[in-house]
Amino acid sequence: MQRITVISSASGSGKTTLARELARRLDAPFVELDALVHGPGWTETPDEDLRALVEPVVAGERWVIDGAYRGKLGDLVLRSADTVVWLDLPLRVWLPRLLGRTVRRLLGREPLWNDNRESMRGAFLGREALVPYALRAHFHRRRRYPVELASYPVVRLRSREEVGRWLERST
């Protein structure tokens, strides 16, 4: 494994944590796509600019990328990876993590990418807010991913124990 992308069924599943740890253990460059997509003031990087940032990364020999951003990048990251790690943890695992992380970030005014901060509105209010989006995405991706990812070298991890065992075997 030299070129790995970590994707998930929902926010809060531990995708970034796993990707960072994997990159550390493999001594490989780590790229968090959220940091490239969400500019200052939550401005979104245009698709062509994002592609220009990601293409040199995926052309490299070794990397761990957190995410795939298929809506913006198509299959660029997935087709470049020799391993696609799909974190597909149950709702009872990721939802409390997501809620806890979100509340911590809100109360602590914790800076995210490019000095952005979560807001109550962005986290909870409206269809595109983080928590409602994560709930929809979880069920949608669980239905879609088995077919959409069938042509890629996918490792599907469905429990915290599977994640730990896979990480130990793979590094």
GROMACS .gro file of C-alpha atoms in nm, residues 7-131:
model
  125
    7ILE     CA    1  -1.358   0.762   0.266
    8SER     CA    2  -1.656   0.714   0.493
    9SER     CA    3  -2.029   0.667   0.503
   10ALA     CA    4  -2.067   0.969   0.733
   11SER     CA    5  -1.889   1.252   0.909
   12GLY     CA    6  -1.762   1.158   1.253
   13SER     CA    7  -1.660   0.806   1.156
   14GLY     CA    8  -1.291   0.872   1.223
   15LYS     CA    9  -1.182   0.916   0.861
   16THR     CA   10  -0.937   1.198   0.928
   17THR     CA   11  -0.800   1.034   1.242
   18LEU     CA   12  -0.741   0.704   1.058
   19ALA     CA   13  -0.589   0.875   0.755
   20ARG     CA   14  -0.347   1.080   0.968
   21GLU     CA   15  -0.242   0.776   1.169
   22LEU     CA   16  -0.197   0.569   0.856
   23ALA     CA   17   0.016   0.841   0.695
   24ARG     CA   18   0.224   0.866   1.012
   25ARG     CA   19   0.284   0.492   1.030
   26LEU     CA   20   0.363   0.466   0.659
   27ASP     CA   21   0.571   0.785   0.662
   28ALA     CA   22   0.366   0.905   0.367
   29PRO     CA   23   0.241   1.255   0.282
   30PHE     CA   24  -0.107   1.328   0.422
   31VAL     CA   25  -0.362   1.546   0.243
   32GLU     CA   26  -0.693   1.645   0.398
   33LEU     CA   27  -0.918   1.744   0.107
   34ASP     CA   28  -1.150   1.943   0.336
   35ALA     CA   29  -0.860   2.182   0.398
   36LEU     CA   30  -0.821   2.236   0.024
   37VAL     CA   31  -1.195   2.271  -0.044
   38HIS     CA   32  -1.300   2.505   0.239
   39GLY     CA   33  -1.126   2.839   0.195
   40PRO     CA   34  -1.143   3.136   0.432
   41GLY     CA   35  -1.500   3.236   0.515
   42TRP     CA   36  -1.615   2.890   0.401
   43THR     CA   37  -1.561   2.989   0.038
   44GLU     CA   38  -1.544   2.677  -0.175
   45THR     CA   39  -1.246   2.618  -0.400
   46PRO     CA   40  -1.356   2.603  -0.764
   47ASP     CA   41  -1.343   2.250  -0.908
   48GLU     CA   42  -1.069   2.329  -1.161
   49ASP     CA   43  -0.851   2.490  -0.892
   50LEU     CA   44  -0.902   2.193  -0.662
   51ARG     CA   45  -0.810   1.954  -0.943
   52ALA     CA   46  -0.491   2.156  -1.006
   53LEU     CA   47  -0.399   2.115  -0.637
   54VAL     CA   48  -0.478   1.742  -0.620
   55GLU     CA   49  -0.335   1.617  -0.951
   56PRO     CA   50   0.031   1.659  -0.846
   57VAL     CA   51  -0.043   1.480  -0.519
   58VAL     CA   52  -0.202   1.174  -0.681
   59ALA     CA   53   0.083   1.164  -0.935
   60GLY     CA   54   0.320   1.103  -0.643
   61GLU     CA   55   0.444   0.760  -0.544
   62ARG     CA   56   0.310   0.763  -0.188
   63TRP     CA   57   0.026   0.942  -0.015
   64VAL     CA   58  -0.272   0.912   0.215
   65ILE     CA   59  -0.567   1.129   0.119
   66ASP     CA   60  -0.856   1.198   0.352
   67GLY     CA   61  -1.163   1.197   0.126
   68ALA     CA   62  -1.235   1.175  -0.244
   69TYR     CA   63  -1.467   1.467  -0.323
   70ARG     CA   64  -1.615   1.282  -0.620
   71GLY     CA   65  -1.862   1.562  -0.685
   72LYS     CA   66  -1.573   1.801  -0.748
   73LEU     CA   67  -1.293   1.568  -0.863
   74GLY     CA   68  -1.478   1.280  -1.024
   75ASP     CA   69  -1.282   0.957  -0.979
   76LEU     CA   70  -0.938   1.126  -0.981
   77VAL     CA   71  -0.849   1.019  -0.626
   78LEU     CA   72  -1.018   0.677  -0.636
   79ARG     CA   73  -0.861   0.567  -0.964
   80SER     CA   74  -0.518   0.684  -0.845
   81ALA     CA   75  -0.534   0.488  -0.517
   82ASP     CA   76  -0.403   0.137  -0.474
   83THR     CA   77  -0.624   0.106  -0.164
   84VAL     CA   78  -0.959   0.268  -0.087
   85VAL     CA   79  -1.047   0.237   0.279
   86TRP     CA   80  -1.422   0.273   0.334
   87LEU     CA   81  -1.512   0.340   0.696
   88ASP     CA   82  -1.867   0.214   0.724
   89LEU     CA   83  -1.927   0.229   1.096
   90PRO     CA   84  -2.276   0.197   1.244
   91LEU     CA   85  -2.481   0.502   1.335
   92ARG     CA   86  -2.445   0.423   1.706
   93VAL     CA   87  -2.068   0.474   1.672
   94TRP     CA   88  -2.031   0.776   1.448
   95LEU     CA   89  -2.331   0.990   1.549
   96PRO     CA   90  -2.225   1.039   1.915
   97ARG     CA   91  -1.871   1.115   1.791
   98LEU     CA   92  -2.002   1.371   1.544
   99LEU     CA   93  -2.228   1.537   1.800
  100GLY     CA   94  -1.953   1.548   2.063
  101ARG     CA   95  -1.696   1.687   1.820
  102THR     CA   96  -1.941   1.946   1.690
  103VAL     CA   97  -2.042   2.068   2.036
  104ARG     CA   98  -1.673   2.084   2.140
  105ARG     CA   99  -1.591   2.289   1.830
  106LEU     CA  100  -1.889   2.520   1.882
  107LEU     CA  101  -1.824   2.585   2.251
  108GLY     CA  102  -1.450   2.622   2.209
  109ARG     CA  103  -1.474   2.824   1.888
  110GLU     CA  104  -1.218   2.575   1.760
  111PRO     CA  105  -1.062   2.681   1.429
  112LEU     CA  106  -1.097   2.439   1.139
  113TRP     CA  107  -0.948   2.472   0.793
  114ASN     CA  108  -0.837   2.820   0.693
  115ASP     CA  109  -0.956   2.963   1.026
  116ASN     CA  110  -1.319   2.866   0.963
  117ARG     CA  111  -1.533   2.780   1.262
  118GLU     CA  112  -1.847   2.575   1.294
  119SER     CA  113  -2.168   2.759   1.369
  120MET     CA  114  -2.497   2.640   1.517
  121ARG     CA  115  -2.663   2.706   1.183
  122GLY     CA  116  -2.395   2.525   0.982
  123ALA     CA  117  -2.398   2.229   1.219
  124PHE     CA  118  -2.766   2.172   1.289
  125LEU     CA  119  -3.004   2.399   1.101
  126GLY     CA  120  -3.118   2.333   0.749
  127ARG     CA  121  -3.095   2.051   0.499
  128GLU     CA  122  -2.729   2.112   0.416
  129ALA     CA  123  -2.616   2.153   0.778
  130LEU     CA  124  -2.352   1.905   0.893
  131VAL     CA  125  -2.560   1.673   1.112
   0.00000   0.00000   0.00000
